[in-house]
Short mmCIF file of the C-alpha atoms (twelve columns), coordinates in Angstrom:
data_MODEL
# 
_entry.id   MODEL 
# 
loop_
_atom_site.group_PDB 
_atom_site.id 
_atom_site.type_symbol 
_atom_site.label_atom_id 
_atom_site.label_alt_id 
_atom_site.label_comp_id 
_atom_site.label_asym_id 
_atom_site.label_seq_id 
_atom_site.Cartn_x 
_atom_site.Cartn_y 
_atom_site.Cartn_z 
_atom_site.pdbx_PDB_model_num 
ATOM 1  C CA . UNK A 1  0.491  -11.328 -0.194  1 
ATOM 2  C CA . UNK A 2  3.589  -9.781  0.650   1 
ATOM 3  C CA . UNK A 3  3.680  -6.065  0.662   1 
ATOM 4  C CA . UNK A 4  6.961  -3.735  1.523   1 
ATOM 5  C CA . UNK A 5  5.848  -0.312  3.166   1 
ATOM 6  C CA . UNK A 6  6.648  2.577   1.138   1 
ATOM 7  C CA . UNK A 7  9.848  3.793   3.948   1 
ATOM 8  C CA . UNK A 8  10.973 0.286   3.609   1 
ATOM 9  C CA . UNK A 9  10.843 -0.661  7.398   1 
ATOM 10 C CA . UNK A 10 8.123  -3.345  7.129   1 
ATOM 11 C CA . UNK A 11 7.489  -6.298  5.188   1 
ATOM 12 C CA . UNK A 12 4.255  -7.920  5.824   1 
ATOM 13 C CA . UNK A 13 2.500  -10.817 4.620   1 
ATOM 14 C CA . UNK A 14 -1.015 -8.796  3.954   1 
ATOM 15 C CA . UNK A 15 -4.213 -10.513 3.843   1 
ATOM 16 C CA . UNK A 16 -6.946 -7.363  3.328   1 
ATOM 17 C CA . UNK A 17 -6.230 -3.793  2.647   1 
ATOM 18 C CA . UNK A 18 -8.080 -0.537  2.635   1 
ATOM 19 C CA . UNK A 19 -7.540 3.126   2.110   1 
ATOM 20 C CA . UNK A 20 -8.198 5.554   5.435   1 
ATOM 21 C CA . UNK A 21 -8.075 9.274   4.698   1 
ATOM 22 C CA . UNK A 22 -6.131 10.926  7.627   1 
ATOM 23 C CA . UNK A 23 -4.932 14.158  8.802   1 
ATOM 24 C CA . UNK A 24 -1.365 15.005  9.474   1 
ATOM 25 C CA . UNK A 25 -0.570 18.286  10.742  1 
ATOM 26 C CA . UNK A 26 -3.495 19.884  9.236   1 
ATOM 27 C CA . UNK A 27 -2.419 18.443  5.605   1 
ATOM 28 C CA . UNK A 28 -4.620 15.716  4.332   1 
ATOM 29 C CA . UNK A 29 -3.120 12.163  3.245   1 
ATOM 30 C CA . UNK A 30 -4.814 8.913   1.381   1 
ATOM 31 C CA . UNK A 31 -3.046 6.247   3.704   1 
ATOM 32 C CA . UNK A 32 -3.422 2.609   2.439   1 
ATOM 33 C CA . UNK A 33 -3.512 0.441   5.462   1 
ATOM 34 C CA . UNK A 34 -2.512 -2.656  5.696   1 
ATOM 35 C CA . UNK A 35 -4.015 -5.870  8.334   1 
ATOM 36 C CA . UNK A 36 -2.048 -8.883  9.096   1 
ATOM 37 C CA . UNK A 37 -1.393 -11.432 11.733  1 
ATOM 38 C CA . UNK A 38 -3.518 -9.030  14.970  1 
ATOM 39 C CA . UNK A 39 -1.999 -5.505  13.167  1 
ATOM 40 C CA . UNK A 40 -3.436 -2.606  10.741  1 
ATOM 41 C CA . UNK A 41 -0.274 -0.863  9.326   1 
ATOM 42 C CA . UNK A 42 0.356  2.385   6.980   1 
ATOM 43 C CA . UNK A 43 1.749  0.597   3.930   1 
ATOM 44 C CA . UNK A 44 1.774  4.412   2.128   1 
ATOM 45 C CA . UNK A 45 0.934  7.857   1.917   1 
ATOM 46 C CA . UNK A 46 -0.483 9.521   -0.709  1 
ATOM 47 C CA . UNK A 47 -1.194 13.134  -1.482  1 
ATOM 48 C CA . UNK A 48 -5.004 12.209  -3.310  1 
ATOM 49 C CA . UNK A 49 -7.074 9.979   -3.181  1 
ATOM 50 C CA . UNK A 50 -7.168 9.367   -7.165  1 
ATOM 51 C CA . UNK A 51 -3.189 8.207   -6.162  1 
ATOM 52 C CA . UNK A 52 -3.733 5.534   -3.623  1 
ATOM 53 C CA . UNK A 53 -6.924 3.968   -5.911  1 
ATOM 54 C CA . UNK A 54 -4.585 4.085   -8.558  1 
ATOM 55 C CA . UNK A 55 -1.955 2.388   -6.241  1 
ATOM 56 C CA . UNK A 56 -5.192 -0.175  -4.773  1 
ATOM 57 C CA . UNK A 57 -5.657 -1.307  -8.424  1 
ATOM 58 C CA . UNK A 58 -1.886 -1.567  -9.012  1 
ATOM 59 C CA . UNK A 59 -1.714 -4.204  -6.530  1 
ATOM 60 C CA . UNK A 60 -5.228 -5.943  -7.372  1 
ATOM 61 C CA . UNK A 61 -3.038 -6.074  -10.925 1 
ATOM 62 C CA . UNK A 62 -0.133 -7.736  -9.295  1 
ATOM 63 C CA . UNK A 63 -1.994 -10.339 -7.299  1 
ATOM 64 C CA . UNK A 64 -3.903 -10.992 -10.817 1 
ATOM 65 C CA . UNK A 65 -0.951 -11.774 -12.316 1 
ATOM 66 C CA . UNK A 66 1.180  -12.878 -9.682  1 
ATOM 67 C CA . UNK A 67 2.899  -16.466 -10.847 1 
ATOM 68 C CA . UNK A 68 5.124  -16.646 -7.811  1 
ATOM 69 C CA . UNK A 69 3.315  -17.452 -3.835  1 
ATOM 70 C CA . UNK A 70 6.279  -15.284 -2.869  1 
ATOM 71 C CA . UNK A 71 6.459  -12.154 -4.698  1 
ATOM 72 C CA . UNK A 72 6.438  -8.883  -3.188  1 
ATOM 73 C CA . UNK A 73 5.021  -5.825  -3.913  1 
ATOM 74 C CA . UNK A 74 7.143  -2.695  -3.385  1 
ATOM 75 C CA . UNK A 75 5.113  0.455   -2.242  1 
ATOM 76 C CA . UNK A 76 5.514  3.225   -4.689  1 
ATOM 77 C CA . UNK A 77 6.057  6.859   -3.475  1 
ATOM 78 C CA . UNK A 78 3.326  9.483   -4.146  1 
ATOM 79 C CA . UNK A 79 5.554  10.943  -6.859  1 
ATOM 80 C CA . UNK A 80 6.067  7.878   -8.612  1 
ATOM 81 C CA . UNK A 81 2.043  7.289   -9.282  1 
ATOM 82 C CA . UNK A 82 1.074  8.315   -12.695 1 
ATOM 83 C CA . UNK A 83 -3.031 9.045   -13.070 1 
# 
């Protein structure tokens, strides 16, 4: 599945993803990582971790419906995500 990073740098054809809580400079973030080809990338940042599930069953929705072996999924930021 093809995923574009939330700061738009990266488009990656994804095949598993997972969320990694991490700490950067002392504030916590809900990353959602990324793996394809040999690489694990940040696809996101997210300020809970209520957010990036919400943003993991966003894209489970969009490969559900997906109708099209090329569409992307663009990366929303953490203010966009409605719980």
């Amino acid at each position: 599945m093809w995923i574009r990073t939330q700061n738009k740098y990266i488009l990656a054809n994804v095949n598993s993803i997972r969320i990694c809580k991490c700490d950067i400079d002392g504030d916590v973030y809900y990353s959602i990582h990324g793996h394809y080809d040999r690489y694990e990338q940040s696809l996101g940042y997210y300020s809970t971790k209520e957010k990036a599930l919400s943003v993991l069953d966003e894209i489970q929705r969009f490969i559900y419906h997906i109708d099209n072996l090329y569409a992307t999924f663009q990366m929303p930021q953490d203010e966009e995500v409605e719980l």
